[in-house]
Coordinates of C-alpha atoms in Angstrom, one line a residue:
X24 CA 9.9 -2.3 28.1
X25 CA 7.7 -1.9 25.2
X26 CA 8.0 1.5 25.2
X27 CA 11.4 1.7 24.7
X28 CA 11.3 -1.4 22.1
X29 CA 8.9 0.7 20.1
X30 CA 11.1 4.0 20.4
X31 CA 13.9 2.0 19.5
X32 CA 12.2 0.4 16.1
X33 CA 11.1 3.7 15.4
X34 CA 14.5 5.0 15.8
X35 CA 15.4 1.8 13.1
X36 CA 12.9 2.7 10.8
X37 CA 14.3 6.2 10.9
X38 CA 18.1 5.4 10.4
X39 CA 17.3 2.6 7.3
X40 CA 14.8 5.2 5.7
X41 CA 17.3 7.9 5.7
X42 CA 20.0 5.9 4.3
X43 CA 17.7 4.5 1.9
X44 CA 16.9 7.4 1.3
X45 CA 20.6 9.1 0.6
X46 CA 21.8 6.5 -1.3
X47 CA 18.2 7.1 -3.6
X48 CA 19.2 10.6 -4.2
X49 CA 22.3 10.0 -5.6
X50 CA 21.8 7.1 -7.6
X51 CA 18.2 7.1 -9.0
X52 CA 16.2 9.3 -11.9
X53 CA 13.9 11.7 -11.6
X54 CA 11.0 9.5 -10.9
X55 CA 12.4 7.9 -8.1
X56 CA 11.3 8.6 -4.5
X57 CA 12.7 7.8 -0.9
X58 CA 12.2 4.2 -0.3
X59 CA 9.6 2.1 2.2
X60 CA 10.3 -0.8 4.1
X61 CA 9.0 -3.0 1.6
X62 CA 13.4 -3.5 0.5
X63 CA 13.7 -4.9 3.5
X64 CA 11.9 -8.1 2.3
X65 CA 14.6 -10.0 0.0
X66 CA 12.5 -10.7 -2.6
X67 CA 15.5 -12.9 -4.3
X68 CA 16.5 -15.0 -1.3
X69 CA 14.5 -18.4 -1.8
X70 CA 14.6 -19.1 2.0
X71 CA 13.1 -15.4 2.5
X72 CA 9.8 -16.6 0.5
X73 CA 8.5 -17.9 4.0
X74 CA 9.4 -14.9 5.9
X75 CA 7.4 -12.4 3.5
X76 CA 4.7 -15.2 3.5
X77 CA 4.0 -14.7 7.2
X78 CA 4.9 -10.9 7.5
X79 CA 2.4 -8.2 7.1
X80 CA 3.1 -6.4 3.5
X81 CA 4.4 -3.4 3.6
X82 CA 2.3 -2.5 0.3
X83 CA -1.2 -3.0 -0.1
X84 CA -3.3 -3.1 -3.0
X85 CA -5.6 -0.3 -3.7
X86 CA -4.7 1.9 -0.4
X87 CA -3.4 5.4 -1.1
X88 CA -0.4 5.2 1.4
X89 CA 1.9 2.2 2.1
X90 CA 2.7 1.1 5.7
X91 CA 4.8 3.3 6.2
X92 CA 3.4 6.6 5.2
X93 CA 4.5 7.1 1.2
X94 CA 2.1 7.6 -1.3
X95 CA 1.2 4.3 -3.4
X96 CA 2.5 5.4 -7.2
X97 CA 0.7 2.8 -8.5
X98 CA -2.9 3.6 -6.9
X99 CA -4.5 4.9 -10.2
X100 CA -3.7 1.6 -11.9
X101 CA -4.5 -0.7 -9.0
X102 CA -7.8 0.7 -8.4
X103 CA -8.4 1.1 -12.5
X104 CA -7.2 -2.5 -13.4
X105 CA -7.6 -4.6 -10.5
X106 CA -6.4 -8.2 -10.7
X107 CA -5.9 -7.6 -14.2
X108 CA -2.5 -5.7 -13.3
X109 CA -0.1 -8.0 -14.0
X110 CA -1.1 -8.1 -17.8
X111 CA 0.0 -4.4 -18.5
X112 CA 3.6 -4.9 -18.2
X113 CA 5.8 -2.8 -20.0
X114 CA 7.4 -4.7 -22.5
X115 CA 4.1 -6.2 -23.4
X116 CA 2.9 -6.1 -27.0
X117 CA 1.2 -2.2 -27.1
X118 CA -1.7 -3.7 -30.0
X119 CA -2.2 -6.2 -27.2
X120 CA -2.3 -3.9 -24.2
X121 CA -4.6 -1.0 -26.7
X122 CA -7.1 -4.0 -27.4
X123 CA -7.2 -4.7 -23.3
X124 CA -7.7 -1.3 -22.5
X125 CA -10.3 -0.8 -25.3
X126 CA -12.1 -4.3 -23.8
X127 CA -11.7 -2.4 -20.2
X128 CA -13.3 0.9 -21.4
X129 CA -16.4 -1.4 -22.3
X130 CA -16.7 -2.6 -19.4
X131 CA -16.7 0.6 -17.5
X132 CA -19.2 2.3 -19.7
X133 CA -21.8 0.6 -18.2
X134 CA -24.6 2.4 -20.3
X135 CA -22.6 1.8 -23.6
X136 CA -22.9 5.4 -24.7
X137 CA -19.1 4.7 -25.6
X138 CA -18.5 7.6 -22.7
X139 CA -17.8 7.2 -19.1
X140 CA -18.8 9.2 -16.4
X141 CA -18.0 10.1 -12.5
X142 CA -20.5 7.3 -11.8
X143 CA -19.5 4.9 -14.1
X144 CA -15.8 5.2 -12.8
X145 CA -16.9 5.2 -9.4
X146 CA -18.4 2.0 -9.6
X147 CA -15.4 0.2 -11.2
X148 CA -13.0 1.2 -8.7
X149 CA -15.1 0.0 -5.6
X150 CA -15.5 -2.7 -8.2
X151 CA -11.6 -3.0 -8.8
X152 CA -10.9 -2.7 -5.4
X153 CA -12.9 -5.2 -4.4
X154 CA -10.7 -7.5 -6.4
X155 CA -7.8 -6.8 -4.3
X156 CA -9.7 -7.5 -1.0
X157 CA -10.8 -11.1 -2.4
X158 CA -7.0 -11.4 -3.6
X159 CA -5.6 -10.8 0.2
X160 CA -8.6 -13.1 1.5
X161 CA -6.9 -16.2 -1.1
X162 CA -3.3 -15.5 0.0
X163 CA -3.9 -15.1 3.3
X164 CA -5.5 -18.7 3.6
X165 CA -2.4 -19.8 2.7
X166 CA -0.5 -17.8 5.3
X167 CA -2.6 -18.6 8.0
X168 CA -1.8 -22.5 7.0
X169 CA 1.4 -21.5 6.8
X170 CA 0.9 -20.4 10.8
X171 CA -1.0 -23.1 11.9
X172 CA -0.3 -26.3 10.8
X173 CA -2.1 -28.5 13.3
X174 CA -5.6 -27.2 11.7
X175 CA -7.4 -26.4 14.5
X176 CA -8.8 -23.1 12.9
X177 CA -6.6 -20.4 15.5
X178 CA -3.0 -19.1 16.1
X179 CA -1.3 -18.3 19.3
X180 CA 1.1 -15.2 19.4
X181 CA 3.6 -18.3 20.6
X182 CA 3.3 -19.9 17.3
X183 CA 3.3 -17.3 15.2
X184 CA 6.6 -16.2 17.0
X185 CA 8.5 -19.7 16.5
X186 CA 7.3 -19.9 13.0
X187 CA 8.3 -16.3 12.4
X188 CA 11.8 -17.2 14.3
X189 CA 12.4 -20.3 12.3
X190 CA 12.0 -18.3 9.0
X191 CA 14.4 -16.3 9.7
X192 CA 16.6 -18.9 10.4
X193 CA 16.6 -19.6 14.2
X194 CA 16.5 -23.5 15.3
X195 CA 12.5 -24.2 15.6
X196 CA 12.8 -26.5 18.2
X197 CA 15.2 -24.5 20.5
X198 CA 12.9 -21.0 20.3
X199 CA 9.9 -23.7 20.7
X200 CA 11.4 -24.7 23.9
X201 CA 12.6 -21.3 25.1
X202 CA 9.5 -19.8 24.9
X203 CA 7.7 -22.8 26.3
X204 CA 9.9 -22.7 29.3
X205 CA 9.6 -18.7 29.2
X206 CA 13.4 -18.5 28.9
X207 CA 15.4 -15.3 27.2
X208 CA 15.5 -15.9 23.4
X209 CA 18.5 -14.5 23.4
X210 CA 17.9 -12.6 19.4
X211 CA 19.6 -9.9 18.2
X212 CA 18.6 -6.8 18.1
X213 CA 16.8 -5.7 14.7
X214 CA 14.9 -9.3 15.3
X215 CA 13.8 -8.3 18.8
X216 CA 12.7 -5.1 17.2
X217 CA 10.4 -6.4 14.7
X218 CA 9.4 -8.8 17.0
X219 CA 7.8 -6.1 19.1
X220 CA 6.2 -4.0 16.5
X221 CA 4.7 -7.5 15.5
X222 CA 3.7 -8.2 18.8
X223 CA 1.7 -4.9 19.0
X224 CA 0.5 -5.2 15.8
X225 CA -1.1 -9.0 16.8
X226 CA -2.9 -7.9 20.3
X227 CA -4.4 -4.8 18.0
X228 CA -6.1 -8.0 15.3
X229 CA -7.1 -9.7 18.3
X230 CA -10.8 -9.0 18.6
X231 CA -12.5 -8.7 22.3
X232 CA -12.7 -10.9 24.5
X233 CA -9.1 -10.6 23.5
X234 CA -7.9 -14.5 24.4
X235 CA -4.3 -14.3 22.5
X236 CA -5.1 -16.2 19.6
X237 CA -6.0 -15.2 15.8
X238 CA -8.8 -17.3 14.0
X239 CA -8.1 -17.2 10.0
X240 CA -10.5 -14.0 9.8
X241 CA -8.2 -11.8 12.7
X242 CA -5.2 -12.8 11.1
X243 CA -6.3 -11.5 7.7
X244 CA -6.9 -8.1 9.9
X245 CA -3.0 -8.4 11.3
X246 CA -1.8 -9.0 7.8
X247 CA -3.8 -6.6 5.8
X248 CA -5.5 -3.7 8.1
X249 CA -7.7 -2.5 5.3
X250 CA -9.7 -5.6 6.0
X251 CA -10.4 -3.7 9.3
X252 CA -12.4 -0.7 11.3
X253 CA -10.0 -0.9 13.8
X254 CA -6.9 -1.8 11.7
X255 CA -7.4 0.6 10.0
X256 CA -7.1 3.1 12.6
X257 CA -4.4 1.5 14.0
X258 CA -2.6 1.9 10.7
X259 CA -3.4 5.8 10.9
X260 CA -2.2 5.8 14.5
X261 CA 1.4 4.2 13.3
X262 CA 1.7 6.7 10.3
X263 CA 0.6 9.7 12.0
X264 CA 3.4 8.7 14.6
X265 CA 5.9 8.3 12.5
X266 CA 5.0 11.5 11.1
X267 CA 4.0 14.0 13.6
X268 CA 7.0 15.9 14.6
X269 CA 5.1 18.1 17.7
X270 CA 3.1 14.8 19.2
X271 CA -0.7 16.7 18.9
X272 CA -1.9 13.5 17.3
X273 CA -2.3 15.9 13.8
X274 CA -0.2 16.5 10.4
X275 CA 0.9 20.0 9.0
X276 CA 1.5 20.3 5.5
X277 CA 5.1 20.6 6.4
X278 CA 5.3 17.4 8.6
X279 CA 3.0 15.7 6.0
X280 CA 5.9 16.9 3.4
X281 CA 9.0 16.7 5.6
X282 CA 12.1 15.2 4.1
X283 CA 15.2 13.1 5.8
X284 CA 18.3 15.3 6.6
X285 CA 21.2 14.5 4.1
X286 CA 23.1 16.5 1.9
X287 CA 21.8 17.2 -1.9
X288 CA 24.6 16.6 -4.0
X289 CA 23.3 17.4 -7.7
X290 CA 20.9 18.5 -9.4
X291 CA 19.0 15.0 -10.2
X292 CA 18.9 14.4 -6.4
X293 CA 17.5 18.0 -5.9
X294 CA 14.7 17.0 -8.7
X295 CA 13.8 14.0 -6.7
X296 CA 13.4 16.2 -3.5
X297 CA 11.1 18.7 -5.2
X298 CA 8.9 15.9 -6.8
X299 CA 8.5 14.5 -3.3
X300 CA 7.5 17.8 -1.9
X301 CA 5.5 18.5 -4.6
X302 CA 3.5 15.5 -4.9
X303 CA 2.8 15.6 -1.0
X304 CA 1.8 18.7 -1.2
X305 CA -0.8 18.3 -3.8
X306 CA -2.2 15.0 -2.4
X307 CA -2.3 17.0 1.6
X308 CA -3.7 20.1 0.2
X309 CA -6.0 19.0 -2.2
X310 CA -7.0 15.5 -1.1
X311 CA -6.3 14.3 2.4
X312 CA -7.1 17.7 3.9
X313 CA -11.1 17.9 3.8
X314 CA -12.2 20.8 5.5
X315 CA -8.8 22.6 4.2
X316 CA -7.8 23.9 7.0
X317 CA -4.2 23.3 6.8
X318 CA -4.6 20.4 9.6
X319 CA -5.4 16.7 9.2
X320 CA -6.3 14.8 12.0
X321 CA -6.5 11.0 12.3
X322 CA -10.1 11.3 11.6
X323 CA -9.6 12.4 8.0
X324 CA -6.6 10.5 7.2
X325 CA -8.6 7.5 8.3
X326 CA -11.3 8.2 5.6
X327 CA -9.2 9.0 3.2
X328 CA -7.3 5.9 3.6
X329 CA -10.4 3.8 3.6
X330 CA -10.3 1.9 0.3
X331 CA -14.1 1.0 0.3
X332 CA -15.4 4.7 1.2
X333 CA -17.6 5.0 -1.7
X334 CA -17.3 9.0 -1.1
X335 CA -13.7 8.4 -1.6
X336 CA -14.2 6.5 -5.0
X337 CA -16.4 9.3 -6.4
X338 CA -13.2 11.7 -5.6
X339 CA -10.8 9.6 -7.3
X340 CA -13.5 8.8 -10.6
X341 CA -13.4 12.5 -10.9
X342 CA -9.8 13.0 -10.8
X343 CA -9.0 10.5 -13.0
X344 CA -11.4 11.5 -15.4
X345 CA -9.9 15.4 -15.2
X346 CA -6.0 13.9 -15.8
X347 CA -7.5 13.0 -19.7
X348 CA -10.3 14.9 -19.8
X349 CA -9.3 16.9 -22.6
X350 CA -12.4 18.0 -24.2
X351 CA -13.4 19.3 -20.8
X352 CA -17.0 17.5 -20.7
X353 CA -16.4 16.0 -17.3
X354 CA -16.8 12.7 -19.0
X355 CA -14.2 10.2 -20.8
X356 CA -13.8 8.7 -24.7
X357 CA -11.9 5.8 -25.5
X358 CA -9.5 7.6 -27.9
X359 CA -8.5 10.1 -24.3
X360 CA -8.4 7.1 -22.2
X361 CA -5.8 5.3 -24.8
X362 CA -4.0 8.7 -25.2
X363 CA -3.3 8.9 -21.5
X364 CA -2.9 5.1 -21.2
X365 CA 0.8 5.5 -19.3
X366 CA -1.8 6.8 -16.3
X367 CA -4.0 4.5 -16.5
X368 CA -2.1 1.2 -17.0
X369 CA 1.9 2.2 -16.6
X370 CA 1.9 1.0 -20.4
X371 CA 2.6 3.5 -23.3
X372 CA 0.6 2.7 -26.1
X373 CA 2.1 4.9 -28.8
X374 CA 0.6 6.2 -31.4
X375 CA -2.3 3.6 -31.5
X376 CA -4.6 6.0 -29.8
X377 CA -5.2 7.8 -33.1
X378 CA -6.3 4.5 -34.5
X379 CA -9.0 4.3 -32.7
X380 CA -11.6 5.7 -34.9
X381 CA -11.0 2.7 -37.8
X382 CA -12.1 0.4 -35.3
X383 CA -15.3 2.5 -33.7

């Protein structure tokens, strides 16, 4: 039975991506790309607040993919600003946001030669990163609350599932009951669906002696896997799923880049393709794949997904530092790091880059 629950989710997924997905190409710009699972969560709805509140994210902070396989567009800023995110928006003041930045760049040149190097950039993205792991430790105290309201420091998957249940609008009491009495819930469908993938996903966070019940530390691990060894590769086990087209438990470049069947219909939607394909491409060939053999396995999709794999951090430090390196001394200067701030932070600054030597 949950074999064919988890086909059947998959099969979900599948249908909801794809017509994501269609309505994407034919509606967004250029910069769009097919959408994740994350919609799915109705951010508007007040009474939906409690549902996302107990439901693993579909995004996580400082990971390259999201849960479901698409590459995080925002990981160069997450892992560059840290909690300090939020304060680069873009209809922020750009002196404000060139005065952040410039306080930002002396903090990462650790040696103060007013340059910053591989190392230097290494060491403020584990450092970064870091700050999203403490930030999912805070909000998951209040989720596990949320989960157990008697206090007594652990949550049965039987709990979780009336709370879950009652978020989404079911009678508390009733399901409570139900399940108590080990009677048919009687659901529908898509709820039974996610219940199952949840259900997975909980007996995976429970550490041996498994026992059926999450302490505040095992639920962090169902909610956010990078918290996790063995999370972790249970995340990589669920994207290479999804993915892998032949079942050998590996990605091609091609399944790593494969698109949803539909119908291009203009040029705009045919520009969002080829950015997908693109992107995908660069990030398999020149990233994920290690030994470049055209072949990743779960091995080397687990370490590149590894947020605190200091290896990892060194790669990214030095490909940052090559998008503004411009004077092509393997190091950066404040006025390239303000010139490419739109990488860096997702804020423009304007011209105030060529300001910079009045001030320095």
């Amino acid at each position: 039975m949950a074999n064919y629950w988890r086909m059947a989710w998959c099969r979900h997924l599948l249908a909801v991506s794809m017509a994501l997905f269609c309505l994407l190409r034919n509606t967004m710009d250029v910069h769009a790309r097919p959408a994740n699972m994350s919609s799915l969560k109705d951010k508007n709805n007040p009474t939906s607040k409690e549902v996302n509140e107990i439901l693993p994210p579909d995004h996580l902070n400082g990971m390259k993919l999201e849960m479901d396989g698409h590459i995080n567009k925002d990981f160069h800023q997450e892992v560059f600003l840290g909690k300090e995110m939020e304060e680069f928006e873009e209809d922020s003041e750009p002196r404000r946001n060139r005065n952040k930045l410039i306080d930002i760049f002396s903090k990462v040149d650790f040696n103060k030669d007013k340059s910053v190097s591989a190392k230097e950039m290494q060491r403020w993205i584990v450092e970064k990163t870091e700050e999203h792991f403490q930030e999912a430790v805070r909000e998951n105290k209040m989720s596990f609350h949320a989960v157990d309201p008697d206090g007594d420091g652990h949550v049965t998957w039987d709990e979780y599932r009336v709370k879950f249940l009652a978020s989404k609008g079911f009678n508390k009491k009733e399901m409570a009951d139900k399940i108590k009495n080990s009677e048919e819930l009687k659901v529908d469908e898509e709820t039974q669906e996610v219940l199952e993938s949840l259900k997975d996903r909980w007996f995976q966070a429970d550490n041996p002696p498994a026992d059926q019940l999450l302490n505040e530390e095992e639920f962090l691990s169902f909610l956010h896997p990078e918290h996790s060894k063995g999370m972790l590769k249970y995340m990589v086990k669920e994207i290479v799923r999804d993915l892998d087209q032949d079942s050998d438990k590996k990605l091609t470049l091609s399944e790593f880049i494969s698109l949803p069947m539909g119908t291009v219909e203009n040029q705009q939607a045919q520009d969002i393709d080829d950015d997908w394909v693109r992107e995908r491409k660069k990030e398999f060939e020149e990233v994920i794949d290690g030994n470049h053999d055209g072949i990743v396995t779960m091995e080397e999709l687990q370490e590149y997904m590894d947020p605190m794999n200091e290896y990892n951090a060194l790669n990214e430090a030095k490909q940052m530092i090559a998008v503004a390196d411009e004077n092509q001394n393997h190091n950066l200067e404040l006025e390239e790091i303000l010139k490419y701030s739109e990488y860096f932070t997702g804020s423009k600054l304007m011209d105030y880059a060529r300001n910079v030597h009045e001030e320095f």
